[in-house]
Coordinates of C-alpha atoms and ligand atoms in Angstrom, one line a residue:
M1 CA 96.9 131.7 169.7
F2 CA 94.8 132.5 172.6
F3 CA 91.1 133.9 172.7
A4 CA 92.9 137.4 175.1
K5 CA 91.0 138.8 177.1
S6 CA 89.5 142.3 176.2
P7 CA 91.7 144.8 176.4
F8 CA 89.1 146.8 178.8
E9 CA 88.7 144.5 180.8
R10 CA 92.3 144.4 181.6
L11 CA 92.7 147.9 181.9
R12 CA 90.1 147.2 184.2
A13 CA 91.7 144.7 187.0
L14 CA 95.0 146.8 186.0
I15 CA 93.2 150.4 187.8
G16 CA 92.3 148.1 190.0
D17 CA 90.6 150.3 193.0
V18 CA 92.9 152.8 192.4
K19 CA 91.4 156.4 192.7
P20 CA 92.2 160.0 190.6
D21 CA 94.0 162.2 192.1
V22 CA 92.0 164.7 190.2
A23 CA 88.1 164.1 188.5
P24 CA 89.0 161.5 186.2
V25 CA 88.0 161.8 181.6
D26 CA 87.9 158.2 179.9
L27 CA 90.2 158.6 177.2
A28 CA 90.3 154.6 176.8
V29 CA 86.9 153.7 175.5
G30 CA 86.5 154.9 171.6
N31 CA 83.2 156.3 171.6
P32 CA 82.3 159.3 170.3
Q33 CA 80.7 162.2 173.0
H34 CA 79.6 164.6 170.4
A35 CA 76.9 165.8 169.5
P36 CA 74.6 163.4 167.1
P37 CA 72.1 165.3 164.1
A38 CA 69.4 166.5 166.1
F39 CA 66.5 165.6 163.7
I40 CA 67.0 161.2 164.8
G41 CA 63.6 162.5 167.2
E42 CA 61.8 163.6 165.4
V43 CA 62.7 160.9 162.2
L44 CA 61.9 158.2 165.0
A45 CA 59.0 159.6 166.3
R46 CA 57.4 159.4 162.8
H47 CA 58.1 155.5 161.8
T48 CA 57.1 154.2 165.2
G49 CA 54.8 151.7 163.6
G50 CA 57.6 149.4 162.5
F51 CA 58.1 148.0 165.7
V52 CA 55.6 145.6 165.1
G53 CA 57.1 143.7 162.3
Y54 CA 59.9 141.9 161.9
P55 CA 62.4 144.2 159.8
P56 CA 63.8 143.3 156.6
I57 CA 67.0 141.1 156.5
A58 CA 68.0 143.3 153.4
G59 CA 67.3 146.2 154.2
T60 CA 64.0 148.2 153.5
A61 CA 64.3 150.5 150.2
N62 CA 65.1 154.3 152.0
F63 CA 68.2 152.2 154.2
Q64 CA 69.9 151.2 150.2
R65 CA 69.2 154.1 148.4
A66 CA 70.1 156.5 150.9
V67 CA 73.6 154.1 152.3
H68 CA 73.4 153.9 147.7
D69 CA 73.7 157.5 147.7
F70 CA 76.4 158.0 150.8
I71 CA 79.2 155.7 148.7
D72 CA 78.3 157.2 145.2
R73 CA 79.1 160.4 147.4
R74 CA 82.0 159.6 149.4
Y75 CA 83.7 157.5 146.9
G76 CA 82.7 160.3 143.1
L77 CA 81.6 156.3 141.6
D78 CA 79.0 157.3 139.3
G79 CA 77.4 155.1 140.0
W80 CA 79.2 152.4 139.2
F81 CA 78.5 150.4 143.0
R82 CA 74.9 150.8 142.3
E83 CA 75.2 149.0 139.7
A84 CA 77.8 146.1 140.5
G85 CA 77.0 145.9 144.2
T86 CA 74.7 144.8 147.0
L87 CA 74.7 146.5 150.2
L88 CA 72.8 144.5 154.2
P89 CA 72.1 146.8 156.4
L90 CA 74.4 145.5 160.3
S91 CA 73.5 145.9 163.3
G92 CA 76.7 147.7 164.1
S93 CA 80.0 147.2 162.1
R94 CA 81.5 144.4 164.4
E95 CA 78.0 142.2 164.2
G96 CA 78.9 141.3 160.4
L97 CA 82.5 141.3 161.3
F98 CA 82.0 138.6 163.1
L99 CA 79.7 136.7 161.0
A100 CA 81.4 137.2 157.7
A101 CA 84.0 134.6 159.5
V102 CA 81.2 132.0 159.0
T103 CA 81.4 133.1 154.9
A104 CA 84.9 133.2 154.4
R105 CA 85.0 129.7 155.7
D106 CA 82.2 128.3 154.1
L107 CA 83.4 130.7 150.5
M108 CA 86.5 129.3 150.7
E109 CA 86.7 126.3 151.3
K110 CA 90.3 126.1 153.0
D111 CA 91.7 123.5 154.9
N112 CA 93.5 124.6 158.5
P113 CA 92.3 128.0 157.1
T114 CA 94.0 131.1 158.7
V115 CA 92.6 134.3 159.6
L116 CA 95.3 137.4 158.8
F117 CA 95.2 141.4 160.8
A118 CA 97.8 144.1 161.3
N119 CA 99.4 143.8 164.8
P120 CA 98.0 145.8 167.0
F121 CA 94.7 145.3 166.1
Y122 CA 90.7 145.2 166.5
Q123 CA 89.5 142.6 169.1
T124 CA 86.8 141.6 166.9
Y125 CA 89.1 140.2 164.0
I126 CA 90.2 137.4 166.6
A127 CA 86.9 137.0 168.0
G128 CA 86.1 136.6 164.5
A129 CA 88.7 134.0 163.5
H130 CA 88.1 132.2 166.7
G131 CA 84.5 131.9 166.4
I132 CA 85.0 129.8 163.0
G133 CA 88.1 127.9 164.7
A134 CA 90.5 129.6 162.0
E135 CA 94.2 129.7 163.3
P136 CA 94.1 134.1 164.2
V137 CA 97.5 135.6 162.6
P138 CA 98.2 139.1 163.5
M139 CA 101.3 140.4 160.7
M140 CA 103.7 142.9 161.8
A141 CA 104.0 146.3 160.4
G142 CA 106.0 146.9 157.3
D143 CA 105.7 150.2 154.8
G144 CA 103.1 152.1 155.3
I145 CA 99.6 150.8 156.4
L146 CA 100.7 147.3 155.3
P147 CA 102.1 144.1 156.8
D148 CA 105.1 142.5 156.9
W149 CA 104.3 139.9 153.8
E150 CA 107.3 138.0 155.3
S151 CA 107.1 138.1 158.5
V152 CA 105.1 134.8 158.2
P153 CA 105.4 132.0 156.5
E154 CA 104.0 131.7 153.2
S155 CA 101.9 128.8 154.2
A156 CA 100.3 131.2 156.8
L157 CA 99.4 133.2 153.6
D158 CA 98.2 130.7 151.1
R159 CA 95.7 129.0 154.2
A160 CA 94.5 132.3 154.7
I161 CA 90.5 132.4 153.7
A162 CA 90.2 136.5 154.8
Y163 CA 92.0 139.5 155.9
Y164 CA 90.6 142.6 158.0
F165 CA 92.2 145.6 157.3
G166 CA 91.2 148.7 158.7
S167 CA 91.5 152.0 157.1
P168 CA 92.1 154.5 158.2
S169 CA 93.1 151.8 161.1
N170 CA 92.9 152.1 164.9
P171 CA 95.3 152.4 166.8
E172 CA 97.4 154.2 164.6
G173 CA 94.9 156.5 162.3
R174 CA 97.0 155.6 159.4
C175 CA 94.7 155.5 155.8
A176 CA 95.3 152.9 153.0
T177 CA 96.4 155.1 150.0
R178 CA 95.2 154.2 146.1
A179 CA 98.2 152.7 145.3
E180 CA 97.8 150.1 149.4
W181 CA 95.0 149.5 148.1
H182 CA 96.4 147.6 145.0
A183 CA 98.9 145.5 146.6
L184 CA 96.3 144.8 149.0
F185 CA 94.5 143.2 145.7
D186 CA 97.1 141.6 144.4
R187 CA 98.5 139.8 147.3
A188 CA 94.4 138.7 147.9
E189 CA 94.5 137.2 144.4
R190 CA 97.8 135.5 145.0
H191 CA 97.0 133.9 148.6
D192 CA 93.5 134.1 147.3
F193 CA 91.7 135.0 150.7
L194 CA 89.1 137.5 151.2
I195 CA 89.4 140.8 151.5
F196 CA 86.9 142.0 155.5
A197 CA 87.5 146.2 155.1
D198 CA 87.1 147.3 158.0
E199 CA 86.1 151.3 157.2
C200 CA 84.2 152.1 160.0
Y201 CA 86.1 155.9 160.5
S202 CA 86.1 156.6 157.3
E203 CA 84.5 159.6 157.8
V204 CA 87.2 160.6 160.8
Y205 CA 90.4 162.5 159.3
R206 CA 91.8 165.6 159.0
E207 CA 90.9 167.6 156.6
S208 CA 93.9 169.0 156.3
V209 CA 94.9 165.6 154.5
G210 CA 91.9 165.3 153.9
A211 CA 89.4 161.7 152.9
P212 CA 91.0 158.0 152.8
V213 CA 90.8 156.7 149.8
G214 CA 88.6 153.8 149.8
A215 CA 88.7 150.1 149.4
L216 CA 85.8 150.7 146.7
E217 CA 87.1 153.6 145.1
A218 CA 89.7 151.3 144.7
A219 CA 87.8 148.3 144.0
R220 CA 86.6 150.7 140.8
E221 CA 89.8 150.8 139.1
R222 CA 90.1 146.6 139.4
P223 CA 86.2 145.3 139.0
E224 CA 87.6 141.6 139.2
I225 CA 88.2 142.1 143.2
L226 CA 84.8 142.2 144.0
P227 CA 84.2 139.2 144.7
R228 CA 87.0 139.1 146.9
L229 CA 85.7 141.9 149.1
L230 CA 83.1 142.9 152.2
V231 CA 83.4 146.7 153.0
F232 CA 82.2 147.1 157.1
N233 CA 80.6 150.8 158.0
S234 CA 78.9 152.8 160.4
L235 CA 77.0 154.8 162.0
S236 CA 79.1 154.9 165.1
K237 CA 81.7 157.3 164.5
R238 CA 80.6 159.3 161.6
S239 CA 77.3 160.1 163.1
N240 CA 77.7 159.7 166.7
L241 CA 75.2 157.2 167.5
A242 CA 77.3 153.9 168.7
G243 CA 74.2 153.4 170.6
M244 CA 71.5 153.2 167.9
R245 CA 74.2 149.9 166.1
V246 CA 73.2 151.3 162.6
G247 CA 75.8 149.9 159.9
F248 CA 76.3 148.4 156.2
L249 CA 78.0 146.1 154.6
A250 CA 78.8 146.2 151.0
G251 CA 80.4 144.0 148.7
A252 CA 79.4 142.3 145.4
P253 CA 75.6 140.2 145.0
D254 CA 77.0 136.9 145.6
T255 CA 79.7 138.0 148.4
I256 CA 76.8 140.0 150.4
G257 CA 74.0 136.5 149.2
A258 CA 76.4 134.3 151.0
V259 CA 76.2 136.1 154.6
R260 CA 73.2 137.1 154.1
E261 CA 72.1 133.6 153.9
F262 CA 73.6 132.6 157.2
R263 CA 73.1 136.0 158.7
N264 CA 69.6 135.9 158.4
Q265 CA 69.3 132.7 159.8
A266 CA 71.7 133.4 162.9
G267 CA 72.0 137.3 163.0
P268 CA 69.5 140.5 164.2
Q269 CA 67.6 142.8 161.7
V270 CA 68.6 146.0 162.0
P271 CA 65.2 146.9 163.0
T272 CA 62.7 149.1 160.7
P273 CA 62.7 152.5 162.1
L274 CA 66.6 152.5 163.2
Q275 CA 67.2 151.6 159.2
E276 CA 64.5 155.0 158.4
V277 CA 66.7 157.2 161.1
A278 CA 70.4 156.1 159.1
A279 CA 68.7 156.8 156.0
A280 CA 68.1 160.3 157.0
V281 CA 71.9 160.1 158.8
Y282 CA 73.7 158.7 155.4
D283 CA 71.0 161.6 154.0
D284 CA 72.9 164.2 155.9
E285 CA 76.7 166.2 156.0
A286 CA 76.5 169.0 157.8
H287 CA 76.3 167.4 161.4
V288 CA 79.1 165.0 160.1
V289 CA 81.6 168.0 158.6
A290 CA 80.6 169.6 162.1
S291 CA 82.2 166.8 164.4
R292 CA 85.6 166.4 162.2
R293 CA 85.6 170.1 162.7
L294 CA 86.5 168.7 166.0
Y295 CA 88.8 166.5 165.5
D296 CA 90.2 168.9 163.7
E297 CA 91.0 171.3 166.8
K298 CA 91.2 168.8 169.5
F299 CA 94.3 167.0 167.6
A300 CA 95.8 170.4 167.2
D301 CA 95.9 171.2 170.6
A302 CA 97.4 167.4 170.4
A303 CA 100.0 168.8 168.9
R304 CA 100.5 172.6 171.0
L305 CA 100.4 170.4 174.1
L306 CA 102.6 167.1 173.1
S307 CA 104.2 167.4 170.5
P308 CA 107.4 169.5 172.4
R309 CA 107.8 166.0 174.4
F310 CA 106.4 163.1 172.1
G311 CA 107.3 164.7 168.0
E312 CA 104.7 163.9 165.9
V313 CA 101.5 163.2 167.8
V314 CA 98.6 163.8 164.7
P315 CA 97.2 160.7 162.5
E316 CA 95.8 160.6 159.3
G317 CA 92.3 158.9 160.8
G318 CA 90.4 158.0 163.7
F319 CA 90.4 160.2 166.8
F320 CA 93.3 157.8 168.5
L321 CA 96.1 159.1 169.5
W322 CA 99.1 156.7 169.4
L323 CA 101.2 158.1 171.7
D324 CA 104.8 156.8 171.6
I325 CA 106.1 157.1 175.3
G326 CA 109.0 154.0 174.9
G327 CA 108.6 153.0 178.6
D328 CA 106.3 150.7 180.0
D329 CA 102.8 151.3 178.9
E330 CA 101.1 149.6 181.8
A331 CA 102.6 151.4 184.5
A332 CA 102.4 155.0 182.6
T333 CA 98.4 154.3 182.0
L334 CA 98.4 153.6 185.8
R335 CA 100.0 156.5 186.8
L336 CA 98.3 159.3 184.0
W337 CA 95.1 157.6 186.0
R338 CA 96.2 158.2 189.4
E339 CA 98.6 161.5 188.7
A340 CA 96.0 163.1 185.5
G341 CA 92.8 161.3 186.4
V342 CA 92.9 160.0 182.5
R343 CA 92.2 156.8 181.4
C344 CA 93.8 155.8 178.1
V345 CA 94.4 152.3 177.5
P346 CA 98.2 150.3 177.3
G347 CA 98.7 149.7 173.2
S348 CA 100.5 146.4 174.5
Y349 CA 96.7 145.1 175.3
L350 CA 95.9 146.0 171.5
A351 CA 98.7 143.8 170.9
A352 CA 99.5 140.4 170.7
T353 CA 103.0 139.1 171.2
P354 CA 103.9 137.0 168.1
R355 CA 105.6 134.0 168.5
G356 CA 109.6 134.6 169.3
G357 CA 108.5 138.4 168.5
V358 CA 108.5 141.4 170.5
N359 CA 104.4 142.3 171.1
P360 CA 104.2 146.2 169.1
G361 CA 101.9 148.0 171.7
I362 CA 105.2 147.8 174.4
G363 CA 105.6 151.1 174.8
R364 CA 102.2 153.0 173.1
L365 CA 99.7 154.1 175.4
R366 CA 96.4 154.9 173.1
L367 CA 94.6 157.7 174.2
A368 CA 90.8 158.7 172.3
L369 CA 90.0 161.6 171.4
V370 CA 86.2 161.2 171.5
A371 CA 84.9 164.5 174.0
S372 CA 84.5 167.9 174.3
P373 CA 87.0 170.0 172.2
E374 CA 87.8 172.1 176.5
L375 CA 88.0 168.8 179.0
T376 CA 89.8 166.8 175.6
R377 CA 92.6 170.1 175.8
G378 CA 92.1 170.4 180.4
A379 CA 93.0 166.2 179.6
L380 CA 95.4 166.7 177.0
A381 CA 96.8 169.7 179.3
R382 CA 97.0 167.1 182.3
V383 CA 98.8 164.7 180.7
A384 CA 101.8 167.1 179.5
D385 CA 102.6 167.5 182.8
V386 CA 102.9 164.6 184.2
F387 CA 105.3 163.8 181.0
A388 CA 106.7 166.8 181.0
T389 CA 109.8 165.4 182.9
A390 CA 112.0 162.2 180.6
P391 CA 111.9 159.4 181.2
V392 CA 108.5 159.0 181.4
L393 CA 108.8 156.3 183.7
Ligands
LIG1 C1 88.8 149.7 164.0 C2 86.7 149.2 164.4 N1 86.2 148.2 164.0 C3 85.0 148.6 164.1 C4 84.6 148.4 165.1 C5 82.6 148.0 165.6 O1 82.5 149.6 164.7 P1 80.3 149.6 165.3 O2 80.4 148.3 165.9 O3 80.3 150.5 166.2 O4 80.6 150.3 163.4 C6 85.2 149.6 165.8 C7 84.8 150.6 167.6 O5 85.0 150.7 167.9 C8 86.2 149.8 165.9 O6 87.2 150.4 165.8

């Protein structure tokens, strides 16, 4: 397995200098465009003095409080995690996901380690494996959100030091059930690996389906799993603050201590004023509810415009359409760009081709419904028009 170019680099190369026939809309990058909470400027202005000193690596007391409150409220933990766990601020969850691989290698001490994740996957999982010289092992889908464990040799599972697990998943928008979390915990114990629970989409879900069960919620019923579990979250998707680069890592004190020790020497601290802004943002749920309603509105439009042609298109969580076009995804991407001005990602760019197998992203397109409902509706109507006739290509 090689370290591939980013899907966005490949998309740029695919599109080249082709100009669309109509005004372009970017549905390729998962960068939320809804308004962030209006109060952030005022909170930041009150804390600019905090830019003078180096920030506390473990987070300010207020950041710790607000994130603990959020976790407790969101997952109904009655203070369990506040007692049992520890937090670490992150400069967005991506750097944490990458750096945690180093901790996995140090803690697990296995020869020729592997790093597991579902295929398709978020690129940073491969980067994490690559950074520590471990073998990345993309796994084919099984039932639900869990992979087909039989699709890789048992020895690759036994050499695993970590499993990157997204719920809601990118790109499919699947959410782990309580039973699936427990099945994953069983696997982690059986093969002795850490679980990197990537929950950056935890607050983006369809109201009709309800909030996805969180890793910590499931862990409360199996507290002995906590030392194996690292939970990543961020304000990028929850609060439309991808540019602020603030997230957090949650886990057992010893595991978090190991990450903190390394990160303290290698990683960027989160600026103190931004930790204060983040605390205020975690204290507020109104903007999150408002944002979720906008996603619901856009997915209702997607169902209306695209389901007649593509069947069920609305995922339980996340903000991606993972459209099964059943044709050549690169050619379809180019066609959508040229004829509809819609920029999306070919599914095959988000997945790997397993040895002797087929890239599971082939025949799919990923469209991020991150723009305003008006812009999105217009773009989806154009997608429907382009694909109105069968076959896709
Ligand atoms: C699955 C997944 N995990 C993590 C991230 C990283 O987000 P951030 O670093 O902004 O928290 C992203 C961003 O797109 C993502 O899609």
